[in-house]
Coordinates of C-alpha atoms and ligand atoms in Angstrom, one line a residue:
M128 CA 6.0 5.5 -2.4
R129 CA 4.2 8.7 -3.4
V130 CA 0.6 8.4 -2.2
A131 CA -2.3 10.7 -3.1
I132 CA -4.6 10.7 0.0
F133 CA -8.1 11.8 -1.1
D134 CA -10.9 13.1 1.2
T135 CA -8.6 14.0 4.1
H136 CA -9.7 16.0 7.1
Q137 CA -7.7 17.3 10.1
F138 CA -8.6 14.3 12.2
D139 CA -7.0 11.7 9.8
R140 CA -4.2 13.9 8.5
E141 CA -2.7 14.2 12.0
S142 CA -2.7 10.4 12.7
L143 CA -1.4 9.6 9.2
V144 CA 1.5 12.1 9.6
R145 CA 2.4 10.6 13.0
A146 CA 2.3 7.0 11.6
N147 CA 4.3 8.0 8.6
S148 CA 7.2 9.1 10.7
T149 CA 8.4 5.5 10.7
S150 CA 7.2 4.6 7.2
G151 CA 8.7 7.5 5.2
H152 CA 6.2 7.6 2.4
D153 CA 5.7 10.8 0.4
L154 CA 2.1 11.7 1.4
V155 CA 0.1 14.2 -0.7
F156 CA -3.0 15.3 1.2
L157 CA -6.0 16.2 -0.8
E158 CA -9.3 17.4 0.6
V159 CA -11.4 16.5 -2.5
R160 CA -12.9 13.1 -3.0
L161 CA -11.6 10.8 -5.7
N162 CA -13.8 10.7 -8.8
L163 CA -13.5 11.2 -12.6
S164 CA -13.1 14.9 -12.1
T165 CA -10.3 14.8 -9.5
Y166 CA -8.3 11.7 -10.3
T167 CA -5.6 13.7 -12.2
L168 CA -4.4 15.0 -8.8
A169 CA -2.9 11.6 -8.4
A170 CA -0.5 12.2 -11.3
G171 CA 3.1 11.2 -10.2
C172 CA 1.7 8.9 -7.4
Q173 CA 2.0 5.1 -7.4
A174 CA -0.8 4.8 -4.8
V175 CA -4.0 6.5 -3.9
C176 CA -5.5 6.3 -0.4
V177 CA -9.3 6.6 -0.2
F178 CA -12.1 6.6 2.3
V179 CA -15.8 5.5 2.4
N180 CA -17.3 8.0 0.0
D181 CA -14.6 8.2 -2.7
T182 CA -15.6 6.8 -6.1
V183 CA -13.4 3.8 -7.1
D184 CA -15.4 2.5 -10.0
A185 CA -14.2 1.0 -13.3
G186 CA -13.8 4.4 -15.0
V187 CA -11.8 5.9 -12.2
L188 CA -9.6 2.7 -11.9
R189 CA -8.9 2.7 -15.6
A190 CA -7.9 6.4 -15.5
L191 CA -5.7 5.8 -12.4
A192 CA -4.0 2.9 -14.1
Q193 CA -3.1 5.1 -17.1
L194 CA -1.5 7.6 -14.6
G195 CA 0.7 4.7 -13.3
V196 CA -1.2 4.1 -10.1
R197 CA -0.5 0.5 -8.8
L198 CA -2.3 0.5 -5.5
V199 CA -5.6 1.6 -3.9
A200 CA -5.4 1.7 -0.1
L201 CA -8.7 2.0 1.7
R202 CA -8.7 3.7 5.1
C203 CA -11.7 1.7 6.1
A204 CA -13.1 -1.9 6.4
G205 CA -16.0 -1.8 3.9
F206 CA -15.1 -1.9 0.2
N207 CA -18.5 -1.5 -1.4
N208 CA -17.3 1.6 -3.2
V209 CA -14.5 -0.3 -5.1
D210 CA -15.0 -2.3 -8.3
L211 CA -12.7 -5.1 -7.5
A212 CA -13.1 -6.9 -10.9
A213 CA -12.1 -3.7 -12.7
A214 CA -9.1 -3.2 -10.3
Q215 CA -8.0 -6.8 -11.2
Q216 CA -8.2 -6.1 -14.9
C217 CA -6.2 -2.9 -14.4
G218 CA -3.5 -4.7 -12.3
I219 CA -4.2 -2.4 -9.4
A220 CA -3.7 -3.9 -5.9
V221 CA -6.4 -3.1 -3.3
V222 CA -5.8 -3.1 0.4
R223 CA -8.1 -2.2 3.3
V224 CA -8.1 -2.0 7.1
P225 CA -10.2 -5.1 8.0
E226 CA -10.2 -4.3 11.7
Y227 CA -9.3 -1.2 13.6
S228 CA -11.5 -1.0 16.6
P229 CA -14.8 -2.9 16.6
H230 CA -15.3 -1.3 20.0
A231 CA -15.4 2.2 18.5
I232 CA -18.3 1.3 16.2
A233 CA -20.1 -1.0 18.7
E234 CA -19.9 1.6 21.4
H235 CA -21.2 4.3 19.1
A236 CA -24.2 2.1 18.3
V237 CA -24.8 1.8 22.1
A238 CA -24.4 5.5 22.5
L239 CA -27.1 6.1 19.8
L240 CA -29.4 3.6 21.5
L241 CA -29.0 5.1 25.0
A242 CA -29.3 8.7 23.8
L243 CA -32.6 7.8 22.0
D244 CA -34.0 5.7 24.7
R245 CA -33.3 8.2 27.5
K246 CA -34.0 11.2 25.2
L247 CA -30.7 12.8 26.1
I248 CA -30.6 15.3 23.3
R249 CA -34.1 16.7 24.1
A250 CA -33.4 16.7 27.8
T251 CA -30.1 18.6 27.4
A252 CA -31.8 21.2 25.1
R253 CA -34.5 21.6 27.7
V254 CA -32.4 22.2 30.8
R255 CA -30.1 24.6 28.8
D256 CA -33.3 26.6 28.1
G257 CA -34.2 26.6 31.8
N258 CA -37.0 24.0 31.3
F259 CA -36.7 21.3 34.0
S260 CA -40.0 19.5 33.3
L261 CA -39.8 15.7 32.6
D262 CA -42.9 15.3 30.5
G263 CA -42.2 13.5 27.2
L264 CA -38.9 12.2 28.4
V265 CA -40.0 8.7 29.5
G266 CA -37.6 6.0 28.4
F267 CA -37.5 2.2 28.9
D268 CA -35.2 -0.2 30.7
L269 CA -32.8 -2.0 28.4
F270 CA -32.6 -4.8 31.0
G271 CA -34.7 -7.7 29.8
K272 CA -35.3 -6.4 26.3
T273 CA -34.7 -8.4 23.1
V274 CA -31.9 -7.1 20.9
G275 CA -31.5 -8.4 17.3
V276 CA -28.1 -8.2 15.8
L277 CA -27.9 -8.5 12.0
G278 CA -24.3 -9.5 11.2
T279 CA -22.3 -11.0 14.1
G280 CA -18.8 -10.4 12.7
K281 CA -16.3 -8.3 14.6
I282 CA -18.5 -5.3 15.3
G283 CA -21.8 -7.2 15.7
A284 CA -20.2 -9.6 18.2
T285 CA -18.8 -6.7 20.2
F286 CA -22.1 -5.0 20.2
A287 CA -23.9 -8.2 21.3
R288 CA -21.5 -8.7 24.2
I289 CA -22.2 -5.1 25.4
M290 CA -25.9 -5.6 25.2
R291 CA -25.6 -8.9 27.2
G292 CA -23.9 -6.8 29.8
F293 CA -27.1 -4.7 30.1
G294 CA -29.0 -7.9 30.7
C295 CA -30.7 -8.0 27.3
R296 CA -31.7 -11.2 25.5
V297 CA -29.6 -11.1 22.2
L298 CA -30.6 -12.8 19.0
G299 CA -28.2 -13.0 16.1
W300 CA -28.6 -13.4 12.4
D301 CA -25.6 -14.1 10.1
L302 CA -24.7 -16.2 7.1
H303 CA -21.9 -17.7 9.2
H304 CA -22.5 -18.5 12.8
N305 CA -19.9 -17.8 15.4
P306 CA -20.1 -20.8 17.8
E307 CA -18.1 -18.9 20.4
L308 CA -21.0 -16.4 20.8
E309 CA -23.5 -19.2 21.5
R310 CA -21.0 -21.1 23.7
D311 CA -20.5 -18.0 25.8
H312 CA -24.3 -17.5 26.0
V313 CA -23.9 -14.1 24.4
L314 CA -26.7 -14.7 21.8
V315 CA -28.9 -17.3 20.1
Y316 CA -28.9 -17.5 16.3
Q317 CA -32.3 -17.4 14.6
S318 CA -33.6 -16.9 11.1
L319 CA -33.8 -13.3 9.8
N320 CA -37.6 -13.3 10.1
E321 CA -37.5 -14.6 13.6
V322 CA -35.0 -11.9 14.6
L323 CA -37.0 -9.2 12.9
E324 CA -40.3 -10.4 14.6
S325 CA -38.9 -10.8 18.1
S326 CA -36.6 -7.8 18.6
D327 CA -37.4 -4.6 20.6
I328 CA -34.1 -3.2 19.3
L329 CA -32.4 -4.0 16.0
S330 CA -28.8 -3.1 15.1
L331 CA -27.3 -3.5 11.7
H332 CA -23.7 -4.8 11.3
I333 CA -23.7 -6.6 8.0
P334 CA -21.7 -5.2 5.0
L335 CA -23.5 -3.6 2.1
N336 CA -23.6 -5.8 -1.0
S337 CA -26.2 -6.9 -3.6
D338 CA -27.8 -9.3 -1.1
T339 CA -28.0 -6.8 1.8
R340 CA -29.0 -3.6 0.0
H341 CA -32.3 -2.4 1.4
I342 CA -32.5 -5.5 3.6
V343 CA -34.6 -3.3 5.9
G344 CA -37.4 -2.3 3.6
A345 CA -41.2 -2.1 3.8
E346 CA -41.5 -5.9 4.0
A347 CA -38.9 -6.4 6.7
I348 CA -40.3 -3.4 8.7
S349 CA -43.8 -4.9 8.5
R350 CA -42.5 -8.0 10.4
M351 CA -41.0 -5.9 13.2
K352 CA -42.6 -5.2 16.6
P353 CA -44.5 -1.9 16.8
G354 CA -42.2 0.8 18.3
V355 CA -39.0 -1.1 17.5
V356 CA -35.7 0.9 17.8
L357 CA -33.5 0.7 14.7
I358 CA -29.8 1.4 14.9
N359 CA -27.6 1.5 11.8
T360 CA -23.9 2.0 12.0
G361 CA -23.3 -0.4 9.0
R362 CA -24.0 1.3 5.7
G363 CA -26.8 3.7 4.7
A364 CA -28.2 1.6 1.9
L365 CA -28.9 -1.4 4.2
I366 CA -32.1 0.6 4.9
D367 CA -34.6 1.7 2.3
T368 CA -34.9 5.3 3.6
P369 CA -38.4 6.1 2.2
A370 CA -39.7 2.9 3.9
L371 CA -38.1 4.0 7.2
V372 CA -39.7 7.5 6.9
E373 CA -43.1 5.9 6.4
A374 CA -42.6 3.6 9.4
L375 CA -41.5 6.5 11.6
K376 CA -44.6 8.5 10.5
S377 CA -46.9 5.6 11.4
G378 CA -45.1 4.8 14.6
K379 CA -44.2 1.3 13.5
V380 CA -40.5 2.3 14.1
G381 CA -40.3 4.0 17.4
A382 CA -36.9 5.5 17.0
A383 CA -33.9 5.4 14.7
G384 CA -30.3 6.0 15.4
L385 CA -28.4 6.4 12.1
D386 CA -24.7 6.9 11.8
V387 CA -24.9 6.2 8.1
Y388 CA -27.4 7.4 5.4
E389 CA -28.1 6.1 1.9
E390 CA -27.4 9.5 0.3
E391 CA -24.6 10.6 2.7
E392 CA -22.1 11.1 -0.1
G393 CA -21.5 14.8 -0.7
V394 CA -23.3 15.6 2.6
F395 CA -21.5 13.8 5.5
F396 CA -18.0 14.9 6.6
V397 CA -18.6 18.4 5.2
D398 CA -19.7 21.7 7.0
H399 CA -23.0 22.6 5.2
S400 CA -24.1 24.8 8.2
G401 CA -24.5 28.0 6.1
E402 CA -26.6 26.3 3.4
V403 CA -30.1 25.1 2.9
L404 CA -30.2 21.3 3.1
A405 CA -31.3 20.1 -0.4
D406 CA -32.0 16.6 0.7
E407 CA -35.6 16.8 1.9
Q408 CA -35.6 13.2 3.2
L409 CA -32.6 13.9 5.4
A410 CA -34.0 17.3 6.5
W411 CA -37.2 15.4 7.6
L412 CA -35.2 12.8 9.5
L413 CA -33.2 15.6 11.3
M414 CA -36.5 17.2 12.4
C415 CA -37.8 14.1 14.1
P416 CA -37.4 14.0 17.9
N417 CA -37.1 10.2 17.8
V418 CA -34.3 10.1 15.2
L419 CA -30.7 10.7 15.9
V420 CA -28.3 11.1 12.9
T421 CA -24.5 11.3 13.3
S422 CA -22.2 11.9 10.3
H423 CA -20.6 8.5 9.9
Q424 CA -18.5 9.0 13.0
A425 CA -18.8 5.6 14.7
F426 CA -15.2 4.9 13.8
L427 CA -13.9 8.2 15.2
T428 CA -11.9 7.3 18.3
K429 CA -8.2 8.0 18.9
E430 CA -7.5 4.3 19.1
A431 CA -9.3 3.5 15.8
L432 CA -7.6 6.4 13.9
E433 CA -4.1 5.2 15.1
K434 CA -4.8 1.7 13.9
I435 CA -6.2 2.8 10.6
S436 CA -3.1 4.9 9.9
S437 CA -0.6 2.4 10.9
T438 CA -2.3 -0.5 9.1
T439 CA -2.7 1.6 5.9
L440 CA 1.0 2.7 5.9
D441 CA 2.2 -0.8 6.7
S442 CA 0.2 -2.2 3.8
I443 CA 1.5 0.4 1.4
T444 CA 5.1 -0.5 2.5
S445 CA 4.4 -4.2 1.9
I446 CA 2.9 -3.7 -1.5
E447 CA 5.7 -1.3 -2.5
S448 CA 8.3 -4.0 -1.7
Q449 CA 6.4 -6.5 -3.8
I450 CA 6.1 -4.1 -6.7
S451 CA 9.8 -3.4 -6.5
G452 CA 10.6 -7.1 -6.2
L453 CA 12.1 -6.7 -2.7
A454 CA 9.6 -8.9 -0.9
E455 CA 10.3 -12.6 -0.9
K456 CA 6.7 -13.5 -0.9
S457 CA 3.5 -11.6 -1.4
I458 CA 1.5 -10.6 1.7
A459 CA -1.8 -12.6 1.9
D460 CA -4.0 -11.7 4.8
Q461 CA -7.3 -10.0 5.5
R462 CA -5.9 -6.6 4.5
V463 CA -5.3 -7.5 0.9
L464 CA -8.4 -7.6 -1.3
L465 CA -6.4 -7.9 -4.5
V466 CA -2.7 -8.3 -5.0
G467 CA -3.1 -6.9 -8.5
L468 CA 0.5 -7.1 -9.6
G469 CA -0.2 -9.0 -12.9
Ligands
LIG36 P1 -17.2 -8.4 9.6 O1 -16.8 -8.9 8.2 O2 -16.3 -8.8 10.7 O3 -18.7 -8.9 9.8 C1 -19.7 -8.9 8.9 C2 -20.6 -10.1 9.1 O4 -21.7 -10.0 8.2 C3 -19.9 -11.4 8.9 O5 -20.1 -12.2 10.1 C4 -20.6 -12.0 7.7 O6 -20.8 -13.4 7.7 C5 -22.0 -11.3 7.7 N1 -22.6 -11.2 6.4 C6 -22.0 -10.8 5.3 N2 -22.9 -10.8 4.3 C7 -24.0 -11.3 4.8 C8 -25.3 -11.6 4.3 N3 -25.6 -11.4 3.0 N4 -26.3 -12.0 5.1 C9 -26.0 -12.3 6.4 N5 -24.8 -12.0 7.0 C10 -23.8 -11.5 6.2 O7 -17.3 -6.8 9.5 P2 -17.3 -5.8 10.7 O8 -15.9 -5.3 10.9 O9 -18.1 -6.3 11.8 O10 -18.1 -4.6 10.0 C11 -19.4 -4.6 9.6 C12 -19.8 -3.4 8.7 O11 -19.8 -2.3 9.6 C13 -18.8 -3.1 7.6 O12 -19.0 -3.9 6.4 C14 -19.0 -1.6 7.4 O13 -19.9 -1.5 6.3 C15 -19.6 -1.1 8.7 N6 -18.6 -0.2 9.3 C16 -19.1 1.1 9.7 C17 -18.3 2.0 10.3 C18 -18.8 3.3 10.7 O14 -18.0 4.2 11.1 N7 -20.1 3.6 10.8 C19 -16.9 1.7 10.5 C20 -16.5 0.3 10.2 C21 -17.3 -0.6 9.6

């Protein structure tokens, strides 16, 4: 199948090329993101492959369908950027990578937490400058602290197990409880308000949808303990950023580790180092000594990239054989969001 791969970078291109050596698809690598101005680059392709910040709304899907595109393959787990109803109407199949390495994201959340707690970025900058003083670098023990995990799916559960290893008390909140986590004494489930009110550290691992957008806003923050440490590796819009900025100014939120940002589209994944940052809110966050921002890189491990590439190409092969009538039965597993062959 000829596949237009939007928003590619050196890191994912290499692993896709390696994985394709056994799949044999015709991969067209494009650096631009998919949107209404760029979709024509998929002309002649039966599939497009996209990432977290590509636009896959109704307009783009209709335009792709007219070009003959039959499949959208997401190189990620979250699919909040895809209009599934529109894809169904257009007869476009949608696949994703439901799981690649929950460890990659959970471990990055822990890295953000440890770097903030022990002030590693400031400490490194200081000693590089010949300043070996310790004033202002006091952290806290993780042992014995209460950690709230919002979303105890694959990543949240992995994060919870790591935090138990540090000797933390872990509280979980999720629509669907995972009995294994309680049976293994990893965490105790509580209501959202109880978790918000009792946690010293809060980490977000729920997907972004209409119920969870801005779940951490002024009201939720007002319930939190003073000085709470907030970690977000989920999606930027889980947090109402202006409310977070106010809470950082007042000291209500003691520190924030953000791998995702509400307005990250057009900023993250791109080198803007020679430009003035137009996003004043992000510029303010980057200035704060108690805020650590990474550019949506929690997934970025060798193991995760390999799994993303192999799953994506396998899914493309399966859908291709269905489209051409070679498959005896359609694939139906967590990868397939929509078969879309109607
Ligand atoms: P998952 O599907 O295994 O877990 C999500 C959990 O959230 C589930 O247990 C589900 O019941 C719960 N949930 C969903 N809606 C909810 C609601 N309204 N209220 C309460 N709980 C709700 O997903 P996984 O793999 O753990 O990923 C979580 C999120 O992490 C993804 O949706 C994605 O947005 C983000 N992510 C971020 C990455 C990064 O590089 N920063 C990479 C991969 C995922």
